[in-house]
Amino acid sequence: MKTPEKFALKVKDKIRAQINSATSNKHLYSQKDFLYERKGPWPQPSPVHPWGESPAVIHVPFREVADWWLWIGLRYMATLPLAPFYYLKAKIIPGLKEVTNKEFEDLLNYSMMSKFLSDQLDEEDWRVFSDYNKDEREWFIVDLDAVRVVKTFPGIYASASKTLLYKEGERFIVQAIYIKDTETVFDISEDSDAWELAKYFVLQGGALCATLVVHPLLHFPFDSINAISKTSLPKEHVLFKLLSPHFRFTLPLENAVLNYKSSLLQEKWWMVYAPYPGGPAGLRDLLVEGYKGIKGNLSYPPFSYSLNSPGVEGKYGIYLKSYYEVFYKFVSEILSDVEDGDFWITKWSDYCHQHVNDFPKGNDIFKGDTLVRVVTTYLFTVTVAHATDHYNYGILDKRQVPLRLRQAPPKKGDKMMKRSKLVKAWDQMKYSMADNLFFSPTTVTKLIDANYKFKCPRRRKAVITFKKDLIDLDRKLKKEGIEYMPLNKISASIQF
């Protein structure tokens, strides 16, 4: 190429960089310095619930979709032939298992369902449990009121419920259950069929709210940050390098769940992997209840981007907080020399603020340790918090925690049908398939293997220290009996 032509290209590139960037030389980047040349994914209102769900990313780059199909989508297809096996298994071992009072209490204390424990009892809670003295004990509630929006199929039942507990030492003791559909309160002292059935309705509600109310808050609001970061941050920027190992597989997965006609949320009768008790309208309303909150219900505030570790009671909360602190230390070290007012971080923060509730604005991101907490929350959520929910739910006995029930909610004196009849083989086959495909984790890329591609020796050393801290924490939690998920199974991103 002739010299004048080379010179002309350089001039054009400089002009293009000036137009597409800041006016200062410090910020000069051309389009090629961005992952998708600034034409990448971006959040928009959700097509299904534009005003009720978090913004969605529906225009996903082809190479990400292809990557997802190669590593995840094909596994889904290969798993479908297992449906007859699961149906036969459900025929041989039919129905549900007994849930003792201790097992019921353990599930509310130690599983991911402990996320529902709250000491914020509102007026409705005390109206329901008016026979109990407010001041007698340190009361807690497991409020599963969101279930009221589910529109069940004929012959299948679900009910909103509230479980009253009190704290004794480090344990939460079950006192009573309220079943909303029959407006009946059952005290634990009532050893009856109706009490046994009420426990199943609570656990069914817990399963519904776990998978479609609270857990989605670890998924979909964070998609906006994923997309905005890919499109607005230069590839060589420290923030992009810190975030990008935690992006893979997420956007195609989320789009498939929310918008594919084959999604389990469509809950068509023929879908061998769709286990829910009702159709898509009610199921999507559960997502809305989680994101928008329930007015007047203190257990369901609207989604807000948190700058702290999750406020979860019990051992599950201790586990989550311990990991959050390790991430916080790592992010603090990586971003320690980022200048206040960094142009790209300011723009990134302003973009995210437009799409993520309570995400700090650009002029607030550098106040105190706000930037560190913002990034810590993202990394921690899409790795440990998300993966551990899946792992813990995956190991629950699905014959004790049903998603469908074939008997109506109980009233006082009701007899429970045989446990073998409470669910059908078809119901359990669907549940087992969904568990294999979606609920239980199948990790492709691991957190411990994340490659941050830092060139700076100090940051490379920080990565080594971070991974050592993760390993040390995993060992410590295991010794203390609160290793909710082995470190070597925690995924690097939302990929299931």
XYZ file of C-alpha atoms in Angstrom:
496
model
C 0.000 0.000 0.000
C 1.300 3.457 -0.851
C 2.400 5.780 1.920
C -0.289 8.449 1.192
C -2.976 5.769 1.483
C -1.563 4.575 4.817
C -1.506 8.135 6.075
C -5.121 8.669 4.973
C -6.237 5.533 6.846
C -4.487 6.702 10.003
C -6.183 10.092 9.756
C -9.593 8.457 9.259
C -8.967 6.175 12.218
C -8.054 9.138 14.415
C -11.198 11.003 13.349
C -13.337 7.931 13.931
C -11.804 7.487 17.381
C -12.491 11.122 18.261
C -16.110 10.840 17.151
C -16.732 7.570 18.951
C -14.944 8.492 22.126
C -14.198 11.431 24.384
C -12.444 14.491 23.033
C -9.401 13.973 25.237
C -6.478 11.953 23.890
C -6.667 9.978 27.104
C -9.908 8.387 25.955
C -9.115 7.630 22.352
C -10.472 4.255 21.280
C -11.661 3.171 17.884
C -14.598 0.821 17.399
C -12.265 -2.137 16.989
C -11.185 -1.678 20.612
C -14.623 -2.846 21.778
C -15.848 -6.432 21.861
C -18.601 -5.902 19.297
C -17.376 -2.594 17.865
C -20.006 -0.834 19.992
C -22.756 -2.690 18.141
C -23.228 -5.362 20.794
C -26.180 -6.414 22.972
C -28.186 -3.895 24.965
C -31.137 -4.183 27.378
C -34.690 -3.299 26.376
C -38.139 -3.660 27.984
C -39.108 -7.303 28.434
C -41.407 -8.365 25.556
C -43.689 -10.349 27.886
C -43.895 -7.965 30.864
C -42.467 -4.580 29.771
C -43.396 -2.886 33.056
C -43.281 -5.879 35.402
C -40.024 -7.695 34.707
C -36.455 -6.463 34.593
C -35.164 -5.264 31.206
C -34.273 -8.132 28.896
C -31.498 -8.702 26.377
C -33.137 -10.369 23.392
C -30.742 -9.485 20.561
C -27.852 -11.773 21.412
C -24.764 -11.958 19.156
C -24.739 -15.064 16.970
C -21.367 -16.236 18.226
C -22.687 -16.298 21.795
C -25.775 -18.247 20.748
C -23.633 -20.757 18.831
C -21.298 -21.122 21.807
C -24.266 -21.768 24.105
C -25.742 -24.377 21.778
C -22.428 -26.184 21.464
C -21.776 -26.458 25.197
C -25.255 -26.389 26.760
C -28.099 -26.574 24.239
C -26.905 -29.879 22.775
C -26.799 -31.383 26.266
C -30.454 -30.452 26.660
C -31.292 -32.270 23.446
C -29.263 -35.324 24.453
C -31.062 -35.493 27.820
C -34.614 -35.586 26.426
C -34.580 -39.369 25.773
C -34.285 -39.923 29.551
C -37.967 -39.041 30.025
C -39.252 -42.657 29.755
C -36.687 -43.760 32.352
C -37.875 -41.112 34.799
C -41.502 -42.045 34.132
C -40.780 -45.708 34.858
C -38.907 -44.745 38.024
C -41.900 -42.703 39.202
C -44.170 -45.686 38.549
C -41.954 -48.013 40.554
C -41.451 -45.518 43.404
C -44.729 -43.561 43.337
C -45.869 -40.446 45.127
C -44.323 -38.426 47.922
C -42.302 -39.308 51.009
C -43.233 -38.423 54.556
C -41.828 -35.117 55.810
C -41.363 -35.275 59.574
C -41.689 -32.092 61.595
C -37.922 -32.065 62.116
C -37.268 -32.487 58.384
C -39.742 -29.711 57.625
C -38.008 -27.442 60.107
C -34.569 -28.375 58.757
C -35.608 -27.390 55.236
C -36.688 -23.944 56.434
C -33.548 -23.570 58.571
C -30.731 -24.903 56.433
C -31.683 -25.106 52.755
C -31.952 -22.255 50.259
C -35.510 -21.865 51.601
C -33.945 -20.139 54.613
C -33.854 -17.100 52.296
C -37.567 -16.728 53.077
C -37.012 -16.361 56.836
C -37.838 -12.823 57.916
C -38.408 -11.025 61.199
C -40.446 -8.365 59.368
C -43.990 -9.464 60.178
C -46.567 -7.054 58.766
C -50.182 -6.322 59.679
C -51.539 -9.135 57.525
C -49.192 -11.634 59.169
C -50.419 -10.677 62.643
C -54.047 -10.704 61.503
C -53.587 -14.297 60.359
C -51.716 -15.359 63.505
C -53.737 -13.244 65.938
C -53.949 -16.119 68.444
C -50.227 -15.785 69.145
C -48.700 -13.153 71.424
C -46.467 -10.713 69.546
C -44.290 -10.109 72.558
C -43.999 -13.680 73.775
C -41.156 -14.739 71.480
C -38.769 -13.538 68.766
C -41.068 -14.357 65.869
C -40.149 -14.999 62.238
C -42.240 -15.617 59.132
C -41.846 -17.666 55.972
C -44.287 -15.824 53.731
C -45.140 -17.544 50.448
C -47.960 -15.189 49.494
C -46.650 -14.844 45.927
C -48.107 -18.283 45.100
C -51.577 -16.702 44.942
C -50.959 -15.610 41.320
C -50.474 -19.185 40.047
C -53.359 -20.395 37.894
C -53.280 -24.166 38.312
C -54.299 -26.801 35.778
C -57.490 -28.819 36.456
C -56.894 -31.420 39.151
C -53.689 -29.758 40.361
C -53.569 -27.479 43.404
C -51.384 -24.810 44.987
C -51.969 -22.268 47.729
C -50.253 -19.263 49.207
C -49.161 -19.900 52.780
C -47.442 -18.368 55.793
C -45.391 -20.276 58.346
C -44.859 -18.778 61.802
C -41.591 -19.613 63.569
C -39.702 -18.418 66.621
C -35.983 -18.299 67.248
C -34.489 -20.443 69.972
C -30.713 -20.192 70.090
C -29.533 -20.534 66.506
C -32.550 -22.515 65.315
C -35.925 -21.412 63.987
C -38.753 -23.479 65.489
C -41.981 -23.972 63.533
C -45.111 -22.942 65.441
C -47.964 -22.761 62.916
C -48.957 -22.803 59.239
C -51.601 -20.665 57.547
C -53.090 -21.938 54.266
C -54.579 -18.999 52.403
C -56.982 -20.838 50.082
C -58.892 -22.285 53.052
C -58.045 -19.442 55.467
C -57.031 -22.031 58.032
C -54.313 -21.896 60.691
C -52.770 -25.190 61.801
C -50.678 -25.314 64.972
C -47.812 -27.787 65.186
C -49.478 -29.324 68.244
C -52.219 -30.637 65.943
C -50.835 -33.995 64.852
C -53.284 -34.615 62.031
C -53.592 -35.451 58.351
C -54.453 -31.821 57.649
C -51.178 -30.698 59.268
C -49.225 -33.206 57.180
C -50.870 -31.937 53.991
C -50.292 -28.317 55.013
C -46.545 -28.996 55.217
C -46.544 -30.202 51.607
C -48.307 -27.017 50.487
C -45.679 -24.913 52.262
C -42.858 -26.869 50.627
C -44.567 -26.648 47.230
C -44.881 -22.896 47.726
C -41.239 -22.756 48.746
C -40.257 -24.585 45.567
C -42.331 -22.228 43.417
C -41.050 -19.085 45.111
C -37.472 -20.359 45.167
C -37.356 -21.100 41.448
C -39.621 -18.339 40.102
C -39.634 -15.471 42.624
C -36.350 -15.030 44.505
C -33.841 -16.977 42.408
C -34.682 -15.101 39.173
C -33.452 -11.951 40.926
C -29.969 -13.479 40.666
C -30.498 -13.930 36.928
C -32.357 -11.365 34.920
C -31.552 -7.957 36.487
C -27.860 -8.752 36.005
C -28.243 -9.371 32.261
C -28.312 -5.621 31.678
C -24.869 -5.273 33.277
C -23.558 -8.156 31.183
C -24.757 -6.601 27.923
C -23.815 -3.008 28.743
C -20.315 -4.023 29.819
C -19.685 -5.918 26.587
C -20.830 -3.024 24.447
C -19.593 0.049 26.314
C -16.261 -0.896 27.900
C -13.003 -1.094 25.903
C -11.560 -4.604 25.939
C -8.305 -3.395 27.519
C -10.004 -1.535 30.349
C -9.390 -3.049 33.779
C -13.120 -3.245 34.525
C -13.821 -5.181 31.334
C -11.020 -7.629 32.126
C -12.361 -8.094 35.649
C -15.955 -8.704 34.551
C -15.603 -10.527 31.235
C -14.631 -14.010 32.540
C -18.099 -14.049 34.120
C -20.159 -13.267 31.002
C -20.041 -16.487 28.998
C -23.245 -18.438 28.215
C -25.495 -16.081 30.185
C -27.327 -13.982 27.602
C -28.321 -16.888 25.304
C -29.461 -18.886 28.326
C -31.601 -16.071 29.722
C -33.160 -15.321 26.350
C -34.030 -18.996 25.915
C -35.694 -19.171 29.340
C -37.697 -15.979 28.897
C -38.584 -15.980 25.222
C -38.196 -19.381 23.541
C -41.452 -21.182 22.811
C -39.763 -24.344 24.094
C -39.023 -22.789 27.511
C -40.283 -24.644 30.578
C -42.096 -21.400 31.493
C -44.456 -22.101 28.599
C -45.615 -25.178 30.562
C -47.259 -26.976 27.614
C -48.778 -30.327 28.586
C -46.508 -32.263 26.225
C -43.271 -30.772 27.549
C -41.645 -33.620 29.454
C -39.432 -31.119 31.294
C -42.066 -28.549 32.390
C -42.969 -29.423 36.014
C -44.999 -26.462 37.237
C -48.633 -26.643 38.417
C -50.024 -23.972 36.105
C -49.713 -22.196 32.779
C -47.388 -19.447 31.573
C -49.511 -16.446 32.587
C -49.385 -17.235 36.284
C -45.780 -18.404 36.148
C -44.604 -15.142 34.600
C -46.594 -13.279 37.251
C -44.376 -14.951 39.855
C -41.363 -13.298 38.217
C -43.180 -9.975 38.433
C -43.932 -10.513 42.140
C -40.226 -11.019 42.758
C -39.038 -8.054 40.719
C -41.729 -5.476 41.520
C -42.456 -6.733 45.019
C -45.836 -7.107 46.721
C -47.333 -3.873 47.996
C -47.786 -3.868 51.758
C -45.919 -7.158 52.211
C -42.616 -6.663 54.035
C -41.342 -10.058 52.856
C -41.459 -8.964 49.208
C -39.733 -5.624 48.615
C -39.032 -4.628 44.993
C -35.655 -5.571 43.534
C -32.844 -3.215 44.429
C -29.197 -3.565 43.391
C -27.514 -4.318 46.698
C -24.125 -3.046 47.803
C -23.878 -5.585 50.632
C -23.810 -9.329 51.147
C -27.268 -10.958 51.141
C -29.165 -10.632 54.410
C -30.018 -14.322 54.775
C -30.625 -15.928 58.163
C -28.754 -18.952 59.481
C -25.935 -21.023 58.053
C -26.837 -20.296 54.446
C -26.377 -16.601 55.176
C -23.021 -17.209 56.888
C -21.847 -19.171 53.849
C -22.871 -16.416 51.425
C -21.391 -13.619 53.522
C -18.069 -15.456 53.797
C -17.737 -15.656 50.015
C -18.856 -12.059 49.555
C -16.002 -10.892 51.776
C -13.427 -12.803 49.703
C -14.741 -11.189 46.514
C -14.717 -7.768 48.160
C -11.036 -8.119 49.088
C -10.166 -9.224 45.534
C -12.080 -6.437 43.796
C -10.617 -3.842 46.179
C -7.100 -4.864 45.195
C -7.791 -4.998 41.446
C -9.447 -1.568 41.356
C -7.203 0.120 43.929
C -5.437 2.312 41.365
C -8.462 3.232 39.243
C -8.674 7.020 39.039
C -11.677 8.824 40.471
C -13.850 9.983 37.608
C -12.560 7.339 35.186
C -14.364 8.211 31.948
C -15.365 4.685 30.936
C -16.511 3.598 34.378
C -18.569 6.783 34.721
C -20.310 6.128 31.393
C -20.768 2.432 32.232
C -22.334 3.313 35.555
C -24.716 5.826 33.965
C -25.799 3.238 31.392
C -26.377 0.572 34.061
C -28.262 3.052 36.243
C -30.837 3.468 33.475
C -31.652 -0.245 33.436
C -30.885 -1.643 36.910
C -32.888 -0.469 39.933
C -30.739 1.517 42.388
C -27.516 0.988 40.457
C -25.362 4.040 41.323
C -25.061 6.882 38.820
C -21.731 7.853 37.323
C -21.320 10.798 39.675
C -21.863 8.509 42.699
C -19.834 5.462 41.694
C -16.545 6.837 43.055
C -17.889 7.825 46.474
C -16.250 5.758 49.205
C -16.065 2.076 48.257
C -19.183 2.178 46.063
C -17.394 0.992 42.907
C -15.827 -1.933 44.758
C -19.189 -2.951 46.214
C -20.974 -2.620 42.871
C -18.480 -4.915 41.155
C -18.297 -7.299 44.115
C -22.063 -7.740 44.040
C -22.000 -8.585 40.346
C -19.146 -11.104 40.535
C -20.436 -12.745 43.710
C -24.015 -12.973 42.435
C -23.364 -14.521 39.017
C -20.969 -17.082 40.508
C -21.392 -18.186 44.131
C -24.892 -16.911 44.964
C -26.424 -18.206 41.743
C -24.624 -21.544 41.542
C -25.179 -22.404 45.205
C -28.927 -21.877 44.920
C -28.983 -24.397 42.077
C -26.739 -26.879 43.854
C -28.721 -26.755 47.073
C -32.081 -27.012 45.336
C -30.721 -29.852 43.216
C -29.907 -32.028 46.237
C -33.327 -31.575 47.859
C -35.462 -34.716 47.833
C -38.079 -33.934 45.193
C -40.434 -36.457 46.780
C -40.541 -34.180 49.816
C -40.556 -30.836 48.014
C -43.242 -31.152 45.302
C -44.115 -28.705 42.543
C -47.530 -30.273 41.919
C -50.136 -31.598 44.353
C -53.243 -33.597 43.459
C -55.262 -32.878 46.620
C -56.950 -29.590 47.477
C -55.521 -27.429 50.287
C -56.598 -28.666 53.731
C -59.189 -27.447 56.207
C -59.439 -28.565 59.811
C -60.262 -32.256 60.033
C -59.481 -33.091 56.395
C -57.988 -36.486 55.666
C -54.952 -36.684 53.418
C -55.053 -39.151 50.562
C -52.282 -41.725 50.345
C -48.908 -40.133 49.680
C -48.562 -42.362 46.622
C -51.567 -40.526 45.136
C -50.556 -36.940 45.959
C -48.590 -36.725 42.715
C -48.754 -38.752 39.528
C -45.894 -40.472 37.732
C -46.259 -37.918 34.921
C -45.763 -35.095 37.424
C -42.633 -36.637 38.892
C -41.202 -37.444 35.466
C -41.499 -33.787 34.490
C -39.924 -32.735 37.782
C -36.994 -35.141 37.381
C -36.389 -33.952 33.833
C -36.450 -30.296 34.887
C -34.092 -31.094 37.732
C -31.649 -32.791 35.368
C -31.863 -30.086 32.713
C -32.292 -26.844 34.644
C -32.374 -27.012 38.436
C -29.287 -29.069 39.289
C -26.083 -27.363 38.114
C -24.043 -28.599 35.186
C -20.896 -26.498 35.332
C -19.022 -25.837 32.094
C -16.548 -23.141 33.169
C -15.451 -22.915 36.809
C -14.942 -19.884 39.028
C -11.612 -21.242 40.233
C -10.377 -21.410 36.612
C -11.399 -17.848 35.660
C -8.785 -16.190 33.427
C -8.719 -12.424 33.928
C -5.921 -11.697 31.409
C -4.372 -8.892 33.422
C -0.970 -7.720 32.205
C -0.101 -5.767 35.353
C 2.046 -7.919 37.726
C 0.249 -6.552 40.792
C -3.142 -7.564 39.442
C -1.872 -10.976 38.351
C -0.622 -11.520 41.890
C -4.026 -10.423 43.223
C -5.700 -13.131 41.116
C -3.386 -15.769 42.602
C -4.192 -14.535 46.109
C -7.926 -14.499 45.313
C -7.915 -18.118 44.212
C -5.901 -19.140 47.261
C -8.423 -17.326 49.461
C -11.259 -19.185 47.735
C -9.572 -22.535 48.361
C -8.875 -21.662 52.001
C -12.478 -20.562 52.525
C -13.818 -23.743 50.934
C -11.758 -25.831 53.369
C -12.840 -23.698 56.329
C -16.538 -23.924 55.469
C -16.255 -27.668 54.972
C -14.741 -28.067 58.452
C -17.543 -25.967 59.928
C -20.201 -28.047 58.167
C -21.543 -25.209 56.033
C -20.007 -25.962 52.645
C -23.206 -25.556 50.654
C -21.409 -26.146 47.357
C -17.890 -27.453 46.670
C -15.673 -24.727 45.227
C -14.623 -26.859 42.273
C -18.260 -27.016 41.115
C -19.053 -23.300 41.362
C -19.506 -21.882 37.866
C -17.759 -18.792 36.536
C -21.016 -17.362 35.187
C -24.750 -17.925 34.943
C -24.746 -20.993 32.707
C -27.650 -23.050 34.109
